CSV table of C-alpha atoms and ligand atoms in Angstrom, one decimal:
chain,number,residue,atom,x,y,z
Q,1,HIS,CA,-52.2,-5.3,-3.0
Q,2,ALA,CA,-49.3,-3.0,-3.6
Q,3,LYS,CA,-51.7,0.0,-3.7
Q,4,GLU,CA,-53.2,-1.0,-0.4
Q,5,ALA,CA,-49.8,-1.3,1.2
Q,6,GLU,CA,-48.9,2.2,-0.1
Q,7,ARG,CA,-52.1,3.8,1.1
Q,8,GLY,CA,-52.4,2.2,4.5
Q,9,GLY,CA,-48.8,1.3,5.2
Q,10,PHE,CA,-49.8,-2.3,5.7
Q,11,ARG,CA,-46.4,-3.5,4.6
Q,12,PHE,CA,-46.3,-6.1,7.5
Q,13,PHE,CA,-49.4,-7.7,6.2
Q,14,ALA,CA,-48.5,-7.8,2.6
Q,15,PRO,CA,-50.5,-10.9,1.8
Q,16,GLU,CA,-48.1,-12.4,-0.6
Q,17,MET,CA,-45.3,-12.2,1.9
Q,18,ASN,CA,-47.3,-13.9,4.6
Q,19,ALA,CA,-48.3,-16.6,2.2
Q,20,GLN,CA,-44.7,-17.1,1.2
Q,21,ALA,CA,-43.5,-17.3,4.8
Q,22,LEU,CA,-46.3,-19.7,5.8
Q,23,ASP,CA,-45.7,-21.8,2.8
Q,24,ARG,CA,-42.0,-22.1,3.6
Q,25,PHE,CA,-42.8,-23.0,7.2
Q,26,ALA,CA,-45.3,-25.6,6.2
Q,27,LEU,CA,-42.8,-27.1,3.7
Q,28,GLU,CA,-40.1,-27.4,6.4
Q,29,ASN,CA,-42.6,-29.1,8.8
Q,30,ASP,CA,-43.8,-31.5,6.1
Q,31,LEU,CA,-40.2,-32.3,5.0
Q,32,ARG,CA,-39.4,-33.3,8.6
Q,33,HIS,CA,-42.0,-36.1,8.3
Q,34,ALA,CA,-41.4,-36.9,4.6
Q,35,LEU,CA,-38.3,-39.0,5.3
Q,36,ALA,CA,-39.9,-41.1,8.0
Q,37,GLU,CA,-43.1,-41.6,6.0
Q,38,GLY,CA,-41.3,-42.7,2.9
Q,39,GLN,CA,-42.4,-39.8,0.7
Q,40,LEU,CA,-38.9,-39.3,-0.8
Q,41,PHE,CA,-37.6,-41.4,-3.6
Q,42,LEU,CA,-34.7,-41.2,-6.0
Q,43,ALA,CA,-34.9,-40.7,-9.8
Q,44,TYR,CA,-31.8,-41.7,-11.8
Q,45,GLN,CA,-30.5,-39.9,-14.9
Q,46,PRO,CA,-28.1,-41.8,-17.2
Q,47,GLN,CA,-24.6,-40.5,-17.8
Q,48,VAL,CA,-23.6,-41.4,-21.3
Q,49,GLU,CA,-20.3,-41.7,-23.2
Q,50,VAL,CA,-20.3,-39.1,-25.9
Q,51,ALA,CA,-18.3,-41.4,-28.2
Q,52,GLY,CA,-20.6,-44.4,-28.7
Q,53,GLY,CA,-23.5,-43.7,-26.5
Q,54,ARG,CA,-22.9,-46.3,-23.8
Q,55,VAL,CA,-24.5,-45.6,-20.4
Q,56,VAL,CA,-21.6,-45.6,-17.9
Q,57,GLY,CA,-23.2,-44.0,-14.8
Q,58,VAL,CA,-26.4,-42.6,-13.3
Q,59,GLU,CA,-27.0,-39.5,-11.2
Q,60,ALA,CA,-29.3,-39.9,-8.2
Q,61,LEU,CA,-31.8,-37.0,-8.0
Q,62,VAL,CA,-34.1,-36.8,-5.0
Q,63,ARG,CA,-37.9,-36.5,-5.5
Q,64,TRP,CA,-40.6,-35.7,-3.0
Q,65,GLN,CA,-44.1,-37.0,-3.5
Q,66,HIS,CA,-46.1,-34.8,-1.1
Q,67,PRO,CA,-49.4,-36.4,0.0
Q,68,GLU,CA,-51.4,-33.2,-0.8
Q,69,LYS,CA,-49.2,-31.0,-3.0
Q,70,GLY,CA,-48.0,-33.7,-5.3
Q,71,LEU,CA,-44.5,-33.9,-6.7
Q,72,ILE,CA,-42.3,-31.1,-5.4
Q,73,SER,CA,-39.1,-30.2,-7.2
Q,74,PRO,CA,-35.8,-30.3,-5.4
Q,75,ALA,CA,-35.1,-26.8,-6.6
Q,76,ARG,CA,-37.9,-25.9,-4.2
Q,77,PHE,CA,-37.2,-28.2,-1.2
Q,78,ILE,CA,-33.4,-28.6,-1.2
Q,79,PRO,CA,-32.9,-24.9,-0.2
Q,80,VAL,CA,-35.4,-25.4,2.6
Q,81,ALA,CA,-33.6,-28.6,3.7
Q,82,GLU,CA,-30.3,-26.7,3.7
Q,83,GLU,CA,-31.6,-23.7,5.7
Q,84,SER,CA,-33.2,-26.0,8.3
Q,85,GLY,CA,-30.4,-28.5,8.6
Q,86,LEU,CA,-32.7,-31.3,7.4
Q,87,ILE,CA,-30.3,-31.8,4.5
Q,88,LEU,CA,-28.1,-33.8,6.8
Q,89,SER,CA,-30.6,-36.6,7.4
Q,90,LEU,CA,-32.0,-36.3,3.9
Q,91,GLY,CA,-28.5,-36.4,2.4
Q,92,ASP,CA,-27.6,-39.5,4.5
Q,93,TRP,CA,-30.7,-41.2,3.2
Q,94,VAL,CA,-29.9,-40.4,-0.4
Q,95,LEU,CA,-26.3,-41.7,0.0
Q,96,ARG,CA,-27.5,-45.0,1.5
Q,97,GLU,CA,-30.4,-45.5,-0.9
Q,98,ALA,CA,-28.2,-44.6,-4.0
Q,99,THR,CA,-25.3,-46.9,-3.0
Q,100,ARG,CA,-27.8,-49.7,-2.2
Q,101,GLN,CA,-29.4,-49.3,-5.6
Q,102,ALA,CA,-26.0,-49.3,-7.4
Q,103,ALA,CA,-25.0,-52.5,-5.6
Q,104,ALA,CA,-28.2,-54.1,-6.6
Q,105,TRP,CA,-27.6,-53.1,-10.3
Q,106,GLN,CA,-24.1,-54.5,-10.1
Q,107,ALA,CA,-25.5,-57.8,-8.8
Q,108,GLN,CA,-27.7,-57.9,-11.9
Q,109,GLY,CA,-24.7,-57.4,-14.1
Q,110,MET,CA,-25.2,-53.7,-14.7
Q,111,ALA,CA,-21.9,-52.0,-13.7
Q,112,LEU,CA,-22.9,-48.3,-13.4
Q,113,ARG,CA,-21.1,-45.5,-11.6
Q,114,ILE,CA,-23.5,-43.8,-9.1
Q,115,ALA,CA,-23.3,-40.0,-8.7
Q,116,VAL,CA,-24.7,-38.4,-5.5
Q,117,ASN,CA,-25.0,-34.6,-4.9
Q,118,LEU,CA,-23.6,-33.3,-1.7
Q,119,SER,CA,-24.7,-30.0,-0.2
Q,120,ALA,CA,-22.1,-27.6,1.3
Q,121,LEU,CA,-23.5,-28.3,4.8
Q,122,GLN,CA,-22.9,-32.0,4.4
Q,123,PHE,CA,-19.4,-31.3,3.4
Q,124,ARG,CA,-18.9,-29.3,6.6
Q,125,GLN,CA,-19.7,-32.2,8.8
Q,126,SER,CA,-16.7,-33.8,10.5
Q,127,GLN,CA,-18.2,-37.3,10.1
Q,128,LEU,CA,-18.7,-37.1,6.3
Q,129,PRO,CA,-15.9,-39.5,5.4
Q,130,THR,CA,-17.1,-42.0,8.0
Q,131,GLN,CA,-20.6,-41.7,6.8
Q,132,VAL,CA,-19.6,-42.3,3.2
Q,133,HIS,CA,-17.5,-45.3,4.3
Q,134,SER,CA,-20.3,-46.8,6.3
Q,135,ALA,CA,-22.9,-46.3,3.4
Q,136,LEU,CA,-20.5,-48.1,1.0
Q,137,GLU,CA,-19.8,-50.9,3.5
Q,138,GLU,CA,-23.5,-51.4,4.2
Q,139,ALA,CA,-24.4,-51.4,0.5
Q,140,GLY,CA,-21.4,-53.7,-0.3
Q,141,LEU,CA,-20.3,-51.3,-3.1
Q,142,GLU,CA,-16.7,-50.7,-4.0
Q,143,PRO,CA,-15.8,-47.0,-3.5
Q,144,ARG,CA,-14.6,-46.5,-7.1
Q,145,TRP,CA,-18.2,-46.8,-8.2
Q,146,LEU,CA,-19.3,-43.8,-6.2
Q,147,GLU,CA,-18.9,-40.2,-7.4
Q,148,LEU,CA,-19.7,-37.3,-5.2
Q,149,GLU,CA,-20.8,-34.1,-6.8
Q,150,ILE,CA,-19.9,-30.9,-5.1
Q,151,THR,CA,-20.3,-27.3,-6.3
Q,152,GLU,CA,-17.5,-24.7,-6.8
Q,153,SER,CA,-18.5,-22.9,-3.6
Q,154,THR,CA,-18.1,-26.1,-1.6
Q,155,LEU,CA,-14.7,-26.6,-3.1
Q,156,MET,CA,-13.7,-23.0,-2.3
Q,157,ASP,CA,-14.9,-23.4,1.3
Q,158,ASN,CA,-11.3,-23.2,2.2
Q,159,THR,CA,-11.4,-24.8,5.6
Q,160,GLU,CA,-8.9,-27.4,6.8
Q,161,GLN,CA,-11.8,-29.8,7.2
Q,162,ALA,CA,-13.1,-29.4,3.6
Q,163,ILE,CA,-9.6,-30.0,2.3
Q,164,SER,CA,-9.0,-33.0,4.5
Q,165,HIS,CA,-12.4,-34.4,3.4
Q,166,LEU,CA,-11.4,-34.2,-0.2
Q,167,TRP,CA,-8.2,-36.2,0.4
Q,168,GLU,CA,-9.9,-38.7,2.8
Q,169,LEU,CA,-12.6,-39.4,0.3
Q,170,SER,CA,-10.2,-39.7,-2.6
Q,171,ASP,CA,-7.8,-42.0,-0.6
Q,172,MET,CA,-10.9,-44.1,0.1
Q,173,GLY,CA,-11.2,-44.5,-3.7
Q,174,VAL,CA,-14.4,-42.4,-4.1
Q,175,GLN,CA,-14.5,-40.1,-7.2
Q,176,LEU,CA,-15.1,-36.4,-6.9
Q,177,ALA,CA,-16.9,-34.1,-9.5
Q,178,ILE,CA,-17.5,-30.4,-9.6
Q,179,ASP,CA,-21.2,-29.8,-10.5
Q,180,ASP,CA,-22.6,-26.8,-12.4
Q,181,PHE,CA,-19.1,-25.8,-13.4
Q,182,GLY,CA,-18.7,-22.3,-14.8
Q,183,THR,CA,-21.6,-20.8,-12.8
Q,184,GLY,CA,-19.6,-20.3,-9.6
Q,185,TYR,CA,-16.2,-18.9,-8.7
Q,186,SER,CA,-13.5,-21.5,-8.3
Q,187,SER,CA,-9.8,-20.9,-8.6
Q,188,LEU,CA,-8.0,-22.8,-11.3
Q,189,ALA,CA,-5.3,-23.5,-8.7
Q,190,TYR,CA,-7.8,-25.4,-6.6
Q,191,LEU,CA,-8.8,-27.6,-9.6
Q,192,LYS,CA,-5.1,-28.5,-9.9
Q,193,ARG,CA,-4.4,-28.9,-6.2
Q,194,PHE,CA,-7.2,-31.2,-5.2
Q,195,PRO,CA,-8.0,-34.8,-6.2
Q,196,LEU,CA,-10.9,-34.1,-8.6
Q,197,GLN,CA,-11.8,-36.5,-11.4
Q,198,ARG,CA,-14.5,-34.6,-13.2
Q,199,LEU,CA,-16.0,-31.2,-14.3
Q,200,LYS,CA,-19.6,-31.1,-15.1
Q,201,ILE,CA,-20.4,-28.2,-17.4
Q,202,ASP,CA,-23.5,-26.3,-16.3
Q,203,GLN,CA,-26.5,-26.7,-18.6
Q,204,ALA,CA,-26.6,-22.9,-19.0
Q,205,PHE,CA,-23.6,-23.1,-21.4
Q,206,VAL,CA,-24.9,-26.2,-23.2
Q,207,ARG,CA,-28.3,-24.9,-24.0
Q,208,ASP,CA,-27.3,-22.6,-26.9
Q,209,LEU,CA,-24.1,-24.4,-27.7
Q,210,SER,CA,-24.8,-24.9,-31.4
Q,211,SER,CA,-26.1,-21.3,-32.0
Q,212,ASP,CA,-24.3,-19.0,-29.5
Q,213,ALA,CA,-20.6,-18.4,-30.3
Q,214,ASN,CA,-19.8,-17.3,-26.7
Q,215,ASP,CA,-21.3,-20.5,-25.2
Q,216,ALA,CA,-19.5,-22.6,-27.7
Q,217,ALA,CA,-16.2,-20.8,-26.8
Q,218,ILE,CA,-16.9,-21.4,-23.0
Q,219,VAL,CA,-17.7,-25.1,-23.5
Q,220,THR,CA,-14.6,-25.6,-25.7
Q,221,ALA,CA,-12.5,-23.9,-23.1
Q,222,ILE,CA,-13.8,-26.0,-20.2
Q,223,VAL,CA,-13.3,-29.2,-22.2
Q,224,GLY,CA,-9.7,-28.1,-22.9
Q,225,LEU,CA,-9.2,-27.2,-19.3
Q,226,ALA,CA,-10.4,-30.5,-18.0
Q,227,ARG,CA,-8.3,-32.3,-20.6
Q,228,SER,CA,-5.1,-30.5,-19.7
Q,229,LEU,CA,-5.7,-31.1,-16.0
Q,230,GLY,CA,-6.2,-34.8,-16.6
Q,231,MET,CA,-9.9,-34.6,-15.6
Q,232,GLN,CA,-13.0,-36.1,-17.2
Q,233,VAL,CA,-15.6,-33.7,-18.5
Q,234,THR,CA,-19.4,-34.1,-18.6
Q,235,ALA,CA,-21.9,-31.8,-20.4
Q,236,GLU,CA,-25.2,-31.3,-18.5
Q,237,GLY,CA,-28.6,-30.6,-20.1
Q,238,VAL,CA,-28.1,-32.0,-23.6
Q,239,GLU,CA,-31.5,-32.0,-25.3
Q,240,THR,CA,-30.8,-32.1,-29.0
Q,241,ALA,CA,-28.8,-34.0,-31.6
Q,242,GLU,CA,-27.1,-30.7,-32.6
Q,243,GLN,CA,-25.8,-30.2,-29.1
Q,244,LEU,CA,-24.5,-33.8,-29.0
Q,245,ALA,CA,-22.8,-33.4,-32.4
Q,246,TYR,CA,-21.0,-30.4,-31.1
Q,247,LEU,CA,-19.8,-32.4,-28.1
Q,248,VAL,CA,-18.6,-35.2,-30.4
Q,249,ASP,CA,-16.5,-32.7,-32.3
Q,250,LEU,CA,-15.0,-31.4,-29.0
Q,251,ALA,CA,-14.4,-34.9,-27.8
Q,252,CYS,CA,-16.2,-34.2,-24.5
Q,253,ASP,CA,-16.2,-37.4,-22.5
Q,254,GLU,CA,-19.8,-37.8,-21.3
Q,255,TYR,CA,-23.2,-36.1,-21.3
Q,256,GLN,CA,-26.4,-36.1,-19.4
Q,257,GLY,CA,-29.7,-34.7,-20.6
Q,258,TYR,CA,-33.2,-35.3,-21.9
Q,259,TYR,CA,-31.7,-36.2,-25.3
Q,260,CYS,CA,-30.9,-39.6,-23.8
Q,261,SER,CA,-33.3,-39.7,-20.9
Q,262,ARG,CA,-35.0,-37.7,-18.2
Q,263,PRO,CA,-34.3,-38.8,-14.7
Q,264,VAL,CA,-36.4,-42.0,-14.3
Q,265,PRO,CA,-37.4,-44.5,-11.6
Q,266,ALA,CA,-34.8,-47.2,-10.8
Q,267,ALA,CA,-36.9,-49.8,-12.5
Q,268,GLU,CA,-36.6,-48.0,-15.9
Q,269,ILE,CA,-32.8,-47.8,-16.0
Q,270,ALA,CA,-32.2,-51.3,-17.4
Q,271,GLU,CA,-34.3,-50.4,-20.4
Q,272,VAL,CA,-32.3,-47.2,-21.2
Q,273,VAL,CA,-29.0,-49.1,-20.8
Q,274,ALA,CA,-30.2,-51.7,-23.2
Q,275,ARG,CA,-31.5,-49.2,-25.7
Q,276,GLN,CA,-28.2,-47.3,-25.7
Q,277,ALA,CA,-26.3,-50.6,-26.2
Q,278,THR,CA,-28.2,-51.4,-29.3
Q,279,LEU,CA,-27.4,-47.9,-30.7
Q,280,LEU,CA,-23.7,-48.9,-30.3
Q,281,GLU,CA,-24.2,-52.1,-32.4
Q,282,ALA,CA,-26.1,-50.2,-35.1
K,301,C2E,P1,-27.9,-30.9,-10.6
K,301,C2E,O1,-27.2,-31.8,-9.6
K,301,C2E,O2,-27.1,-30.0,-11.4
K,301,C2E,O3,-28.8,-31.9,-11.5
K,301,C2E,C1,-29.2,-31.7,-12.8
K,301,C2E,C2,-30.6,-31.1,-13.0
K,301,C2E,O4,-30.8,-30.8,-14.3
K,301,C2E,C3,-31.7,-32.1,-12.5
K,301,C2E,O5,-32.7,-31.3,-12.0
K,301,C2E,C4,-32.1,-32.7,-13.9
K,301,C2E,O6,-33.4,-33.2,-13.9
K,301,C2E,C5,-32.0,-31.5,-14.8
K,301,C2E,N1,-31.8,-31.9,-16.2
K,301,C2E,C6,-31.1,-33.0,-16.6
K,301,C2E,N2,-31.1,-33.1,-18.0
K,301,C2E,C7,-31.7,-31.9,-18.4
K,301,C2E,C8,-32.0,-31.4,-19.7
K,301,C2E,O7,-31.7,-32.0,-20.7
K,301,C2E,N3,-32.7,-30.2,-19.7
K,301,C2E,C9,-33.1,-29.5,-18.6
K,301,C2E,N4,-33.7,-28.4,-18.7
K,301,C2E,N5,-32.8,-30.0,-17.4
K,301,C2E,C10,-32.1,-31.2,-17.3
K,301,C2E,P2,-33.5,-31.7,-10.7
K,301,C2E,O8,-33.6,-33.2,-10.6
K,301,C2E,O9,-34.7,-30.9,-10.6
K,301,C2E,O10,-32.5,-31.2,-9.5
K,301,C2E,C11,-32.2,-29.9,-9.4
K,301,C2E,C12,-31.0,-29.7,-8.4
K,301,C2E,O11,-31.4,-30.1,-7.1
K,301,C2E,C13,-29.8,-30.6,-8.8
K,301,C2E,O12,-29.0,-30.0,-9.8
K,301,C2E,C14,-29.1,-30.6,-7.4
K,301,C2E,O13,-28.3,-29.4,-7.3
K,301,C2E,C15,-30.2,-30.6,-6.4
K,301,C2E,N6,-30.4,-32.0,-6.0
K,301,C2E,C16,-31.2,-33.0,-6.5
K,301,C2E,N7,-31.1,-34.1,-5.8
K,301,C2E,C17,-30.2,-33.8,-4.7
K,301,C2E,C18,-29.7,-34.5,-3.6
K,301,C2E,O14,-30.0,-35.7,-3.4
K,301,C2E,N8,-28.9,-33.8,-2.7
K,301,C2E,C19,-28.6,-32.5,-2.9
K,301,C2E,N9,-27.8,-31.9,-2.0
K,301,C2E,N10,-29.0,-31.8,-4.0
K,301,C2E,C20,-29.9,-32.4,-4.9
K,302,MG,MG1,-25.6,-32.9,-9.8
K,303,MG,MG1,-25.5,-29.7,-12.4
K,304,MG,MG1,-27.6,-27.6,-10.0
């Protein structure tokens, strides 16, 4: 194709570009209907205490079961949802569904913190605190059980509104976490200045933790930073016993990763919680 384009100057019609643009357009259209038609669902990944292995929370991760294309990864459709603004209604649905599920678990005697990802666009909406409040009310969930995950760039979006959202949510009793920490640019002054409870270390630094001295140094530094700022720290993407052993040595607070469990449907969470509890007794 590249050759054709060079010879004939058909750059406009580069087939792979057309296909990509069409695909993106179709995806956006389909996503518009996906919510109404109930094609979205939430998977939940356990958040586990490093010391002892108890499951203390779950992160809600959105999934899309497309009628023809099958399961589509959020890495693919979240950017489309963000660019089209659809993330606002999608995000609202996630918030309501996740808090409802967390309240249902509590009613069954499973006290789990629920973590929900917020996109930068959601954070820029003036009604965000009201929306969070109403989701909690409707679900009948106490705010302290909800943790909102934002990225470093959302945190650094230095608008008065973003800053007042942080305080309003925190005053409400909601927890705030910085997701994918270490991959973006955030000022240490911000970490100190705002009411943040948790840093989540990006999986890129955890992957080679037990073999790469640089990654080990970075993870050690982030755990120390969180500790000295009075924040909790979670390692993402833990897949092996070696990685976990390292986190035990560092006294990292919590971890998430395939080593404990992949994100699973709500109905499977009780099983993971019970299995981890028997590890504790052993
Ligand atoms: P994230 O919030 O950083 O979520 C962690 C991602 O790492 C999840 O990917 C999870 O499945 C994956 N993961 C967990 N443990 C392991 C592991 O041990 N190894 C590896 N290789 N991966 C692991 P997922 O579910 O595909 O989500 C990707 C991203 O999409 C999320 O990253 C988040 O940024 C975004 N996302 C997912 N759900 C939502 C949502 O409801 N709203 C918004 N705004 N974004 C969402
Ligand atoms: Mg997250
Ligand atoms: Mg992350
Ligand atoms: Mg991420």
